[in-house]
Tab-separated table of C-alpha atoms in Angstrom:
chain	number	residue	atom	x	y	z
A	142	UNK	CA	-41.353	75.359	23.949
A	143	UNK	CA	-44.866	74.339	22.940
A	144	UNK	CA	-45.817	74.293	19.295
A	145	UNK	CA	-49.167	77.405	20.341
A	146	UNK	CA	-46.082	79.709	21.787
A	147	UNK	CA	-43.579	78.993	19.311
A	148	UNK	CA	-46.214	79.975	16.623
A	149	UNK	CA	-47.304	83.280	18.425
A	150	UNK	CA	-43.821	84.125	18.826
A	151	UNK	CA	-42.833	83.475	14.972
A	152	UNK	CA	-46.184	85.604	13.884
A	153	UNK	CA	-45.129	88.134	16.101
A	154	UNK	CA	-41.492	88.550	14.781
A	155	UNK	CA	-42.663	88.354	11.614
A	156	UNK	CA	-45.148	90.815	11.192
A	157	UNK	CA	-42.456	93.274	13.751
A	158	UNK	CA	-40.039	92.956	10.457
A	159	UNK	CA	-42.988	93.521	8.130
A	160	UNK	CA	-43.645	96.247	9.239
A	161	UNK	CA	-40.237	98.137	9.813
A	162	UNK	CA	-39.765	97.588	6.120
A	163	UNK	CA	-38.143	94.416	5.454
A	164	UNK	CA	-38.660	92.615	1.885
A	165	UNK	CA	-41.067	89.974	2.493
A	166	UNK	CA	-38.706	87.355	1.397
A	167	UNK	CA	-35.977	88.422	3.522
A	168	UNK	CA	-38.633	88.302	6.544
A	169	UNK	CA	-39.697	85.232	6.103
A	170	UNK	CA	-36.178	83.713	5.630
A	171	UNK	CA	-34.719	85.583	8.070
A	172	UNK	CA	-37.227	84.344	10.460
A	173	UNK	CA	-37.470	80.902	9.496
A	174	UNK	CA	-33.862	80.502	9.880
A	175	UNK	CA	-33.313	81.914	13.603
A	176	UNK	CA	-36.840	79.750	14.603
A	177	UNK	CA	-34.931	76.585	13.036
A	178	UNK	CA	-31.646	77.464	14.440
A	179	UNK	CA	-33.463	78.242	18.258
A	180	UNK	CA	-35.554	75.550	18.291
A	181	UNK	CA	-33.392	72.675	16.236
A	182	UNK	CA	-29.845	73.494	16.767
A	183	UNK	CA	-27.641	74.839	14.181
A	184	UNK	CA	-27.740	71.351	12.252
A	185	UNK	CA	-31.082	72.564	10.876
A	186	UNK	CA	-28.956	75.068	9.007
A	187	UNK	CA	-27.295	72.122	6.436
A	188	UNK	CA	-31.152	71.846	5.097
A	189	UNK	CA	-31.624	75.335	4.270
A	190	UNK	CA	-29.828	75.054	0.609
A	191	UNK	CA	-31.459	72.414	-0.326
A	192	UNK	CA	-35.001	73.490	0.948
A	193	UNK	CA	-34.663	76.956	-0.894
A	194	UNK	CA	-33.295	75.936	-4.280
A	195	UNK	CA	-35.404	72.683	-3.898
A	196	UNK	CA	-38.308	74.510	-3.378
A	197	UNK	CA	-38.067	76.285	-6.713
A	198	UNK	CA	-36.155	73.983	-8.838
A	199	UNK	CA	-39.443	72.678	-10.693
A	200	UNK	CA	-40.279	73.025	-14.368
A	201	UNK	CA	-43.731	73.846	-13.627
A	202	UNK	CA	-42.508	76.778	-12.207
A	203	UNK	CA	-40.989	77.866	-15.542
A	204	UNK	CA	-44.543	79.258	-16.382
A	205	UNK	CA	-44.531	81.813	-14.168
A	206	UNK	CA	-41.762	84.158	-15.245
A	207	UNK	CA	-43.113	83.109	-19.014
A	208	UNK	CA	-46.306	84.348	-18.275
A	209	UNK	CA	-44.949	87.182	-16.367
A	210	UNK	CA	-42.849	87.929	-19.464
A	211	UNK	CA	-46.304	88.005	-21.588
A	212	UNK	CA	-47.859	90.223	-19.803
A	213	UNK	CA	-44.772	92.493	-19.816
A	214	UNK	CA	-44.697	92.677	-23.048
A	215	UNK	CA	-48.287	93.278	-23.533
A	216	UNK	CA	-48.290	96.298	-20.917
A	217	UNK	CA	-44.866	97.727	-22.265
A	218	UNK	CA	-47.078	98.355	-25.744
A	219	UNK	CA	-49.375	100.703	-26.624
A	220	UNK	CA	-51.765	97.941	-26.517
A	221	UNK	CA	-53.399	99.541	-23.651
A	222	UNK	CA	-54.130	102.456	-25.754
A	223	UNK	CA	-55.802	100.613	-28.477
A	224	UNK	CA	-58.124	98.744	-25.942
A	225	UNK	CA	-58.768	101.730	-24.424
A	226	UNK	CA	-59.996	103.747	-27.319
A	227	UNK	CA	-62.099	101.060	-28.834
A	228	UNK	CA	-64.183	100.540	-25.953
A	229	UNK	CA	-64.664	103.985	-25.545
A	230	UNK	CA	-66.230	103.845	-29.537
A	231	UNK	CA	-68.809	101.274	-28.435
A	232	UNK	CA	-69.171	102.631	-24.566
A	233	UNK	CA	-68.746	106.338	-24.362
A	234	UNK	CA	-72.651	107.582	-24.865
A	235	UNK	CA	-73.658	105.651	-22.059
A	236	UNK	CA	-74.413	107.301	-18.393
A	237	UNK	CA	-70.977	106.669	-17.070
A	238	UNK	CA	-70.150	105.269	-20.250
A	239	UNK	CA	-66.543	106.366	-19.897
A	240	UNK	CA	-65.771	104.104	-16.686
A	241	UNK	CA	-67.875	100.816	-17.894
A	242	UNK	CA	-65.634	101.347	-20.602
A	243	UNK	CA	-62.224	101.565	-18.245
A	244	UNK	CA	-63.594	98.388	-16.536
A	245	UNK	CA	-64.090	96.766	-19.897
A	246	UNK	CA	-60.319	97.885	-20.354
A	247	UNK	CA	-59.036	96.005	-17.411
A	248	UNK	CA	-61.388	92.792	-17.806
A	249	UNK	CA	-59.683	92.681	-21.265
A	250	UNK	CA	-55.881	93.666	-20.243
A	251	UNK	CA	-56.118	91.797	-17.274
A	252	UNK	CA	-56.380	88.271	-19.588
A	253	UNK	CA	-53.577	89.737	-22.048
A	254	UNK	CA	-51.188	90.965	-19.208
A	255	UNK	CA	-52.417	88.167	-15.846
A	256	UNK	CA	-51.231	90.937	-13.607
A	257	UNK	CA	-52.805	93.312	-11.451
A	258	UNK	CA	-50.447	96.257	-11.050
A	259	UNK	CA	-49.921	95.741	-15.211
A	260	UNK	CA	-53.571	96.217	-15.481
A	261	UNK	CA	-53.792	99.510	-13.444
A	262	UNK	CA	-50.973	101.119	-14.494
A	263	UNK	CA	-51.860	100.916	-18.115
A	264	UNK	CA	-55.191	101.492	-17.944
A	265	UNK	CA	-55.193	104.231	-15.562
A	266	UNK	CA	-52.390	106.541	-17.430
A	267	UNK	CA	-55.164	106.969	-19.754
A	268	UNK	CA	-58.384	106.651	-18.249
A	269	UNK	CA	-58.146	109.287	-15.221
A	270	UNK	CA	-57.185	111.971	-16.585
A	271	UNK	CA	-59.795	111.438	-19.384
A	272	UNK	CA	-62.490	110.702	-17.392
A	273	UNK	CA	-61.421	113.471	-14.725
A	274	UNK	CA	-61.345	115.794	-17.849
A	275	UNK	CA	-64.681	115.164	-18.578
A	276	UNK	CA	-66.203	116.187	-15.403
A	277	UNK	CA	-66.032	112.523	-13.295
A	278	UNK	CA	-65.453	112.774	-9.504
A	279	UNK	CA	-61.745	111.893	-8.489
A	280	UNK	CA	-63.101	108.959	-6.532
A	281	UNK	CA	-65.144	107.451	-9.187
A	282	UNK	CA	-62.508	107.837	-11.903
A	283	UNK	CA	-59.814	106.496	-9.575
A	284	UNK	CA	-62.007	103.664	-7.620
A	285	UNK	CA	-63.188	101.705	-11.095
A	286	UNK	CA	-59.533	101.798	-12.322
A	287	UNK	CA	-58.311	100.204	-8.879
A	288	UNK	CA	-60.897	97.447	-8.740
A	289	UNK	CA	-60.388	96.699	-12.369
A	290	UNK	CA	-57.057	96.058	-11.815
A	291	UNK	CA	-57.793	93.164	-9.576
A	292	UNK	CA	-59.201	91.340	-12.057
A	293	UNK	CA	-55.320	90.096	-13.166
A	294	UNK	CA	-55.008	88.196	-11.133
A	295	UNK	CA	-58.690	86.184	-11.128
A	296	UNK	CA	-59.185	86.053	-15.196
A	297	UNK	CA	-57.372	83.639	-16.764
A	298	UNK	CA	-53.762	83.313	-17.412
A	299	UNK	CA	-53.485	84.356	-13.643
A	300	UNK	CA	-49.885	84.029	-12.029
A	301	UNK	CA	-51.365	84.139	-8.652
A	302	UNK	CA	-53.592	80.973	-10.290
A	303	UNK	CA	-50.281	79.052	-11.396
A	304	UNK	CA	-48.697	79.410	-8.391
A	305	UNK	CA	-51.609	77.721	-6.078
A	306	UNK	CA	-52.158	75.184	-8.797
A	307	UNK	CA	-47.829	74.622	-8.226
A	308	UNK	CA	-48.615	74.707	-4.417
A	309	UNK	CA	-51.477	72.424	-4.203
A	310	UNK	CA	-50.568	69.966	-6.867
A	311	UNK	CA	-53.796	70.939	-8.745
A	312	UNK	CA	-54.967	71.176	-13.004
A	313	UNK	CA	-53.338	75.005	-13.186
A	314	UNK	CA	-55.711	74.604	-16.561
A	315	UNK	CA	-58.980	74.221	-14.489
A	316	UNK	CA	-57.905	76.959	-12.095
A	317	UNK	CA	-57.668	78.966	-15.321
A	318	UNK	CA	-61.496	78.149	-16.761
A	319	UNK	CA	-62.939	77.926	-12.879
A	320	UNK	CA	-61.683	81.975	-12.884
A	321	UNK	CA	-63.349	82.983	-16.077
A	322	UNK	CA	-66.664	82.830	-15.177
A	323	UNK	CA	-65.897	84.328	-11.684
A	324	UNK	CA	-64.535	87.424	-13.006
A	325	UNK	CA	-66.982	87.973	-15.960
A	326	UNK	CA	-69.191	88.144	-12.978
A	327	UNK	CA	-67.434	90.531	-10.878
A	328	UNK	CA	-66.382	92.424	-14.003
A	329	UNK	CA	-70.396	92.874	-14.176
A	330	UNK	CA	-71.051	93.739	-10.594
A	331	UNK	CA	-67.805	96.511	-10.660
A	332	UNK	CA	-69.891	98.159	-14.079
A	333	UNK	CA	-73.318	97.975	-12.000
A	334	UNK	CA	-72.192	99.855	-9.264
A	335	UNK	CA	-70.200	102.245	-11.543
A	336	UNK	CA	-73.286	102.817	-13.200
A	337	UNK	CA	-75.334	103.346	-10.081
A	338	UNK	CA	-72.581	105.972	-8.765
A	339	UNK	CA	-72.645	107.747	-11.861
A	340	UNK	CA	-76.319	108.487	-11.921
A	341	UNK	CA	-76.366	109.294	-8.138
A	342	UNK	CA	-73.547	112.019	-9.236
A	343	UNK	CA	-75.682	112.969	-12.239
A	344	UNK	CA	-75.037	110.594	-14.697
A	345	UNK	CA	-71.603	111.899	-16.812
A	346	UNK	CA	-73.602	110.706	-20.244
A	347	UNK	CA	-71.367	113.519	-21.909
A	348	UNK	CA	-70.188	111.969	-25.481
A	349	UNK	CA	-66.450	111.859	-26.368
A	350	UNK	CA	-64.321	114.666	-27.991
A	351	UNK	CA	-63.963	112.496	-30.706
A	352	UNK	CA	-67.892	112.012	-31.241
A	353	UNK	CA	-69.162	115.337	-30.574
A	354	UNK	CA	-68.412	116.558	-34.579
A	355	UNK	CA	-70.581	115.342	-36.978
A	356	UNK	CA	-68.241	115.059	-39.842
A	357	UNK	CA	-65.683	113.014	-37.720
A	358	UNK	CA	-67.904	110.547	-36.565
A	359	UNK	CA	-66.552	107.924	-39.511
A	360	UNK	CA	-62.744	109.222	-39.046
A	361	UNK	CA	-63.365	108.505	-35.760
A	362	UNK	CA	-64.993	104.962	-36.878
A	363	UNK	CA	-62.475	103.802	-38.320
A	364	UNK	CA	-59.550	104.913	-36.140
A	365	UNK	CA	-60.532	103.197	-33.501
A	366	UNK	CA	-61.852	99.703	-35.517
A	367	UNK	CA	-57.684	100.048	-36.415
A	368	UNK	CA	-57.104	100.268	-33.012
A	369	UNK	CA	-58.907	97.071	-31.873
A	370	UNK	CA	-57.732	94.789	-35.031
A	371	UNK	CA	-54.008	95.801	-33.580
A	372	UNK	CA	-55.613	93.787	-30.110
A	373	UNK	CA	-57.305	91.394	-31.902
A	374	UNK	CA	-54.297	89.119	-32.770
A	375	UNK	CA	-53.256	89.724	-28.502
A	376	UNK	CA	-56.207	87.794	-27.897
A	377	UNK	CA	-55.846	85.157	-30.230
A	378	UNK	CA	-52.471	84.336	-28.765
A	379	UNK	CA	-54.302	84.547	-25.236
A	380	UNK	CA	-57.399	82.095	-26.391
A	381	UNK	CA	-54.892	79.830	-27.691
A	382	UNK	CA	-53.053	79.555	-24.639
A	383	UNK	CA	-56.570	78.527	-22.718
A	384	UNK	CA	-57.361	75.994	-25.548
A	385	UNK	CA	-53.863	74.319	-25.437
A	386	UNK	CA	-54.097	73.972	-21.433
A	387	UNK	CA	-57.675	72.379	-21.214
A	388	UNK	CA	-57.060	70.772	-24.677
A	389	UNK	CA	-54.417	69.005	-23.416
A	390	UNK	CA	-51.717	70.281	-26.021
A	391	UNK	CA	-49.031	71.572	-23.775
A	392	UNK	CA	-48.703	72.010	-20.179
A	393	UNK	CA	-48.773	75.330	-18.658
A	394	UNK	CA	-44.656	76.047	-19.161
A	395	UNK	CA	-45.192	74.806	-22.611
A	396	UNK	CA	-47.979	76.792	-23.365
A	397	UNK	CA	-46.598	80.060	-21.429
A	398	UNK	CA	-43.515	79.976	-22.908
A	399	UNK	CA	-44.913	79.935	-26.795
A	400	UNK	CA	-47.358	82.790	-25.335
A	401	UNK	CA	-44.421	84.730	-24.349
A	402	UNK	CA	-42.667	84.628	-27.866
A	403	UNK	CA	-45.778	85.424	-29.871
A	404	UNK	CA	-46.724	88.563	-27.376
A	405	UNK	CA	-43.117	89.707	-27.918
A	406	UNK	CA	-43.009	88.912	-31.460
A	407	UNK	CA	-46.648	90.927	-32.332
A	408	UNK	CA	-45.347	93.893	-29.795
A	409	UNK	CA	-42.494	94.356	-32.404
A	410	UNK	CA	-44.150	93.612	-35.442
A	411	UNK	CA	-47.651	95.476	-34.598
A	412	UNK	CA	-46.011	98.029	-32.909
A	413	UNK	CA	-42.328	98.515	-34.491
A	414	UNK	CA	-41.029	98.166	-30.826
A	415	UNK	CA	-37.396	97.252	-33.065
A	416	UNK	CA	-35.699	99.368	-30.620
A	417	UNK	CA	-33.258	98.044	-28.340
A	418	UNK	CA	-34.967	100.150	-25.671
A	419	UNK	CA	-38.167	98.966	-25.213
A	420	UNK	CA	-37.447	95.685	-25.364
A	421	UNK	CA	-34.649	95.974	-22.660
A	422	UNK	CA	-37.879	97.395	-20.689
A	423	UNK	CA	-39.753	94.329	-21.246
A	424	UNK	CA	-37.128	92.222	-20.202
A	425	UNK	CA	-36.001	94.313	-17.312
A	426	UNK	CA	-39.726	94.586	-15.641
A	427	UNK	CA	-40.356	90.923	-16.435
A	428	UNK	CA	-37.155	89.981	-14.511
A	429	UNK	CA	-37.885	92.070	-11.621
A	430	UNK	CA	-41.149	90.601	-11.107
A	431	UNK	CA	-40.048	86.786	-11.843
A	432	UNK	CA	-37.451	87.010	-8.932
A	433	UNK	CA	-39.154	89.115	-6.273
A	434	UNK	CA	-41.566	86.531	-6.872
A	435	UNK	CA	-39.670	83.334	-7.056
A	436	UNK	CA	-37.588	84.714	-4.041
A	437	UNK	CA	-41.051	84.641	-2.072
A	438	UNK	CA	-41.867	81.462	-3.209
A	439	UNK	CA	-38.506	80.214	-1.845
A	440	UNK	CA	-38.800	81.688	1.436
A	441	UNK	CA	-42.237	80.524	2.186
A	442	UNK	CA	-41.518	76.941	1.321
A	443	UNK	CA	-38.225	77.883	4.256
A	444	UNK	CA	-41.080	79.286	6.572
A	445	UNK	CA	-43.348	76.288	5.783
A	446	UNK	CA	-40.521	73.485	6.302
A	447	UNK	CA	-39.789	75.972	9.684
A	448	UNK	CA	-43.190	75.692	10.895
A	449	UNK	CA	-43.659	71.863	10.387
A	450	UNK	CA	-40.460	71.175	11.861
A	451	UNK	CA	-41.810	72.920	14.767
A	452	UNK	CA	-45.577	70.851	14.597
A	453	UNK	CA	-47.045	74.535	14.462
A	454	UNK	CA	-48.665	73.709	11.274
A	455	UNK	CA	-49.765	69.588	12.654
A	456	UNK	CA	-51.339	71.752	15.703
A	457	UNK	CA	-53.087	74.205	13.844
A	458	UNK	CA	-54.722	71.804	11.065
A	459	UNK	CA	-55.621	69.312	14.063
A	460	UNK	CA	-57.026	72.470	16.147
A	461	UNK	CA	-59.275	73.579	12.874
A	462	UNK	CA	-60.213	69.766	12.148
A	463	UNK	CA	-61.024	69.170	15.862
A	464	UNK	CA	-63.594	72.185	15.889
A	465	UNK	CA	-66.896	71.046	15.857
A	466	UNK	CA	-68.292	73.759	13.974
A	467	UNK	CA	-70.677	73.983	10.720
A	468	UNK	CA	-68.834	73.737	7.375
A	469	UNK	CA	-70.260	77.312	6.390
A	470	UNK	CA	-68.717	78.793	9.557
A	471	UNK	CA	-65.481	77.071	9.395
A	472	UNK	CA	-65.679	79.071	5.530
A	473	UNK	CA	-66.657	82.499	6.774
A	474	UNK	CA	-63.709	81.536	9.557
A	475	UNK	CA	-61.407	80.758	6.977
A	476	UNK	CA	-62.560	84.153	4.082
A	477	UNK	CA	-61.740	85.987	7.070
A	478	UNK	CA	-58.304	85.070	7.923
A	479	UNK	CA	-58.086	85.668	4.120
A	480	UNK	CA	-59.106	88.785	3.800
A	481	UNK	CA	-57.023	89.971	7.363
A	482	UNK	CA	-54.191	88.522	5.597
A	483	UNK	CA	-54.647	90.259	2.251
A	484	UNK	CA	-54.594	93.611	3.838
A	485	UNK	CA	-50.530	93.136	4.747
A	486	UNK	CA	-49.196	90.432	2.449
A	487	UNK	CA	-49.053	90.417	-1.299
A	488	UNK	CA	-51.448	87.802	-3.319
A	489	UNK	CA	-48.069	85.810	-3.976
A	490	UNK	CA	-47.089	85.049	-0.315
A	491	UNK	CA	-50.480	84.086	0.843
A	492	UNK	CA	-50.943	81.543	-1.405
A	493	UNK	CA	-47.372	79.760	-1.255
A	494	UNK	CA	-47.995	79.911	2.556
A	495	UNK	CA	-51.597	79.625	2.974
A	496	UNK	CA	-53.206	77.151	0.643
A	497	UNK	CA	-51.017	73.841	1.257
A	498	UNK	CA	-52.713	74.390	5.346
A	499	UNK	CA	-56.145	75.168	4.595
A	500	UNK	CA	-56.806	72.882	1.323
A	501	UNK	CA	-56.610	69.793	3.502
A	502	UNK	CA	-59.109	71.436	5.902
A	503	UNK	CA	-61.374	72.765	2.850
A	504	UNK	CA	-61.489	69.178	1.155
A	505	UNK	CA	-62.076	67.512	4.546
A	506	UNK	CA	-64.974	70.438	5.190
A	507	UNK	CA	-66.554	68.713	1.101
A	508	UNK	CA	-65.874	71.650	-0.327
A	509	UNK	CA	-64.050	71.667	-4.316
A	510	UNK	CA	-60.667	72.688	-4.488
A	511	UNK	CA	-60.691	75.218	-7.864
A	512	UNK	CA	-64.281	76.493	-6.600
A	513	UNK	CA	-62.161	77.405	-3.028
A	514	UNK	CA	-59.238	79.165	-5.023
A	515	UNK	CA	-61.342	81.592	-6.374
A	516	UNK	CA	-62.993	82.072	-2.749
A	517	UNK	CA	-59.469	82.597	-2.034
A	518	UNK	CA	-57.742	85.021	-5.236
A	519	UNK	CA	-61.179	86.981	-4.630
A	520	UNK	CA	-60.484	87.560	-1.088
A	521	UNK	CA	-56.831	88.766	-1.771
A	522	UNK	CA	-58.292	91.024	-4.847
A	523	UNK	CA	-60.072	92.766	-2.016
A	524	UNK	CA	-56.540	93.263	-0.059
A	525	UNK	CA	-55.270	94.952	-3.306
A	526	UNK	CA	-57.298	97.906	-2.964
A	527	UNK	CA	-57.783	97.899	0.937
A	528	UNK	CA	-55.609	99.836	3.556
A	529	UNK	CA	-52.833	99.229	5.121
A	530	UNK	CA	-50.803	97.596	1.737
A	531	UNK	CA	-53.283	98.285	-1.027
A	532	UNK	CA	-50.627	97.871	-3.606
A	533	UNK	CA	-53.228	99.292	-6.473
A	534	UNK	CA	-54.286	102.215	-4.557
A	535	UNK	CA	-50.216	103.624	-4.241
A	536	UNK	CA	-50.353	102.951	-8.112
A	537	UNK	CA	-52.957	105.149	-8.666
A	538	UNK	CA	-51.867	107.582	-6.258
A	539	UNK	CA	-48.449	107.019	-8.337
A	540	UNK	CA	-49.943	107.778	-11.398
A	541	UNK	CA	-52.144	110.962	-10.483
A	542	UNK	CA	-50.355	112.366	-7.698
A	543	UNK	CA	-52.540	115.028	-7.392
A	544	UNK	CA	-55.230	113.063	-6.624
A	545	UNK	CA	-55.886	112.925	-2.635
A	546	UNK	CA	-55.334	108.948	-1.501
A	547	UNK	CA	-58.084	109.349	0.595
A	548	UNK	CA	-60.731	109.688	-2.467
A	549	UNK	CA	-59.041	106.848	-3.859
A	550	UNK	CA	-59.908	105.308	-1.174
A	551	UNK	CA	-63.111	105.949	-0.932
A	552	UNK	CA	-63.806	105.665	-4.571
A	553	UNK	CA	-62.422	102.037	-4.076
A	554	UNK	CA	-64.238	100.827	-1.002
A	555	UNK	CA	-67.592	100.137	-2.963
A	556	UNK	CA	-65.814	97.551	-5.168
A	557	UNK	CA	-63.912	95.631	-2.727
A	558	UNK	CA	-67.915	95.317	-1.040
A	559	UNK	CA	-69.016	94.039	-4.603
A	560	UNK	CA	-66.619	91.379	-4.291
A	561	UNK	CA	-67.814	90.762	-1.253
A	562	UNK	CA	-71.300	90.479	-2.642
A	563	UNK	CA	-69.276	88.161	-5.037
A	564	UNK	CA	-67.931	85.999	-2.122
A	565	UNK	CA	-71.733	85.219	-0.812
A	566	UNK	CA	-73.223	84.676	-4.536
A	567	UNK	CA	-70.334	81.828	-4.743
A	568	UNK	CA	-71.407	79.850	-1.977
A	569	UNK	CA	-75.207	80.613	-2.524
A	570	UNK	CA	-73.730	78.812	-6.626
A	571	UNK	CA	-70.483	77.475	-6.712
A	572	UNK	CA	-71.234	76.366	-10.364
A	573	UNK	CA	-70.038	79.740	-11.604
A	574	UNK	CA	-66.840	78.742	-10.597
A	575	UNK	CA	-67.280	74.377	-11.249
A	576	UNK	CA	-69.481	74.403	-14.170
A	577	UNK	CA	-67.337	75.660	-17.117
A	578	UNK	CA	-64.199	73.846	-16.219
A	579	UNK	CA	-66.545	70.468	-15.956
A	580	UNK	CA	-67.982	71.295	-19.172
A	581	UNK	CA	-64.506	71.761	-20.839
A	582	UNK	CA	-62.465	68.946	-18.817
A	583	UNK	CA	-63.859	65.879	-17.168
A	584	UNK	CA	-65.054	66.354	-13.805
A	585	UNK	CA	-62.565	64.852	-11.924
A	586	UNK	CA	-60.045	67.339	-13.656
């Protein structure tokens, strides 16, 4: 069987067990394995240990579940509480004050926690039904809280960023500084449009509870400056992290792994988390997440050894690279496949599969490798809050059932075309993504 068939026929099975339900690990395995066995004989099967515990048998890969064991114990805090209500001190009295503020939350949680559904979840237990108590539309209280979620996974420490730094043998410290910039930026564009929506709705400029009595004003003050000096030494631990990777102190396990003992260590000494309990939780969420995601990681580097076995990936790269087609539209070719392949697969498995094929093709195109893996986590920040997977949108819905998911929907479709907008200004100045890391490192990284 050709290489073209054989690939149609793998895509096809795979997105069949997709969608009945099947783990995404177990469908690519599962798949890999009967394309190997069908195609190579059942010798290929004496590879597939080594290939899967190969694949993931790397200290760099140590980071991840450290990092993922940082932000756990950041979001299993009430630190999320604390960010929340100081930014609503400094934020409130402005027209739609309430929701810059909630995107203000995320930008912030999402560099404590480096996770997405982290970074919805906490914000949005307390932000929606505050701002939906104070008169905001369902869609506009639930929309900013979904697209501020994204941002975990573009502001730095990302996971998503460690693992395409681990797949495409790039500085996972550079990927971290070429995101900051990048989601300051959209971080901006999300409060813009909030801003606009609010005065179109008639503006929601109503001051907090907590402000509207004179003689409370400096209670009030005061609680909340509290509040932020309990965050305060959260972010310390997470600018020291960034300093030690493009310092060149400690490598990225290094580095993750002290992060992970000091967030755990200020949880229970800010906090008095002394309980067995919560810390159980910490470790129990942290472990869920580190395996569902080193089990994708595993199976994709199966499907990707499956697919070069069977030249489908040599055929493909040759097809792109034979195109004779301008740079710019092999790029809008390329943000598209993206984004269609956001919109079913998790951030995770796009990049373990994706970005060792198309970084070849982007370098050989002259474009720059960090400034393309913010093209990319941008592109699968849109599939986060996009139909049919939207993972942040059933989180929402999750958290405020009563909520219709069709206005979260709608409340979130504006944002995912802001990052859009944030797509174009890239390429129009891909120094917001190249300029800071060549300040801070050497150019050549």
């Amino acid at each position: 069987m050709d290489p073209v068939t054989s690939g149609i026929l793998v895509l096809i099975a795979l997105v069949l067990l997709m969608a009945i339900g099947v783990p995404i690990a177990f469908a690519l395995g599962g798949v890999s394995i009967v394309a190997l066995v069908l195609n190579r004989g059942m010798v290929e099967l004496t590879y597939f240990g080594e290939t899967f515990f190969g694949s993931i048998a790397s200290f760099g890969f140590v980071a991840i579940p450290m990092f993922i064991l940082m932000g756990a114990a950041v979001a299993s805090s009430p630190t999320g509480r604390d960010l929340y209500r100081s930014l609503d001190l400094w934020m409130g009295r402005l027209p739609g004050g309430l929701a810059i503020s909630n995107i203000a939350a995320c930008s912030v949680f999402a560099a404590l926690s480096g996770s997405s559904p982290a970074t919805c979840a906490a914000i949005g237990k307390l932000g929606i039904p505050e701002m939906r108590k104070r008169g905001y539309p369902d869609g506009v209280a639930a929309g900013c809280i979904a697209a501020g979620g994204t941002l975990g996974i573009l502001i730095p420490p990302s996971v998503t960023m460690i693992v395409y730094g681990i797949s495409t043998e790039t500085s996972i410290g550079r990927l971290f500084i070429a995101g900051a910039l990048p989601g300051v930026m959209l971080a901006a564009l999300f409060m813009l449009w909030t801003l606009i929506a609010c005065k179109l709705a008639g503006g929601y400029d109503t001051p907090s509870p907590l402000m509207q009595v004179a003689n409370q004003v400096k209670e009030n003050v005061e609680g909340n400056m509290r509040a932020l000096m309990r965050v305060v030494p959260f972010l310390v631990v997470v600018f020291a992290i960034l300093f030690a990777l493009y310092g060149g102190v400690a490598t990225p396990s290094e580095a993750a792994g002290v992060g992970a003992f000091f967030c755990i260590a200020l949880a229970i000494i800010v906090y008095r988390m002394w309980q067995f309990k919560p810390l159980k939780t910490v470790m129990r969420d942290a472990l869920r997440e580190s395996v569902m995601i080193m089990l994708i990681i595993a199976a994709a580097e199966i499907f990707a050894f499956a697919l070069s076995s069977m030249y489908i990936t040599q055929t493909l790269a040759e097809a792109i690279a034979a195109l004779e087609v301008n740079r710019w539209a092999l790029m809008g070719a390329i943000n598209l496949f993206l984004l269609v392949a956001g919109f079913f697969l998790p951030p995770v498995a796009v990049i373990v599969m994706t970005a060792p094929i198309l970084l070849p093709i982007v370098l050989a195109a002259n474009f720059d490798p960090y400034w393309f893996a913010v093209i990319l986590t941008i592109n699968l920040e849109i599939g986060l809050i996009t139909p049919p997977v939207g993972l942040n949108l059933f989180i929402i819905k999750g958290i405020t059932p009563d909520i219709d998911l069709r206005d979260i929907l709608m409340g979130s479709l504006p944002y995912a075309l802001c990052m859009v907008l944030g797509i174009v200004i890239l390429c129009f100045f891909p120094e917001i993504a190249t300029w800071l890391p060549d300040v801070l490192m050497n150019p050549s990284g």
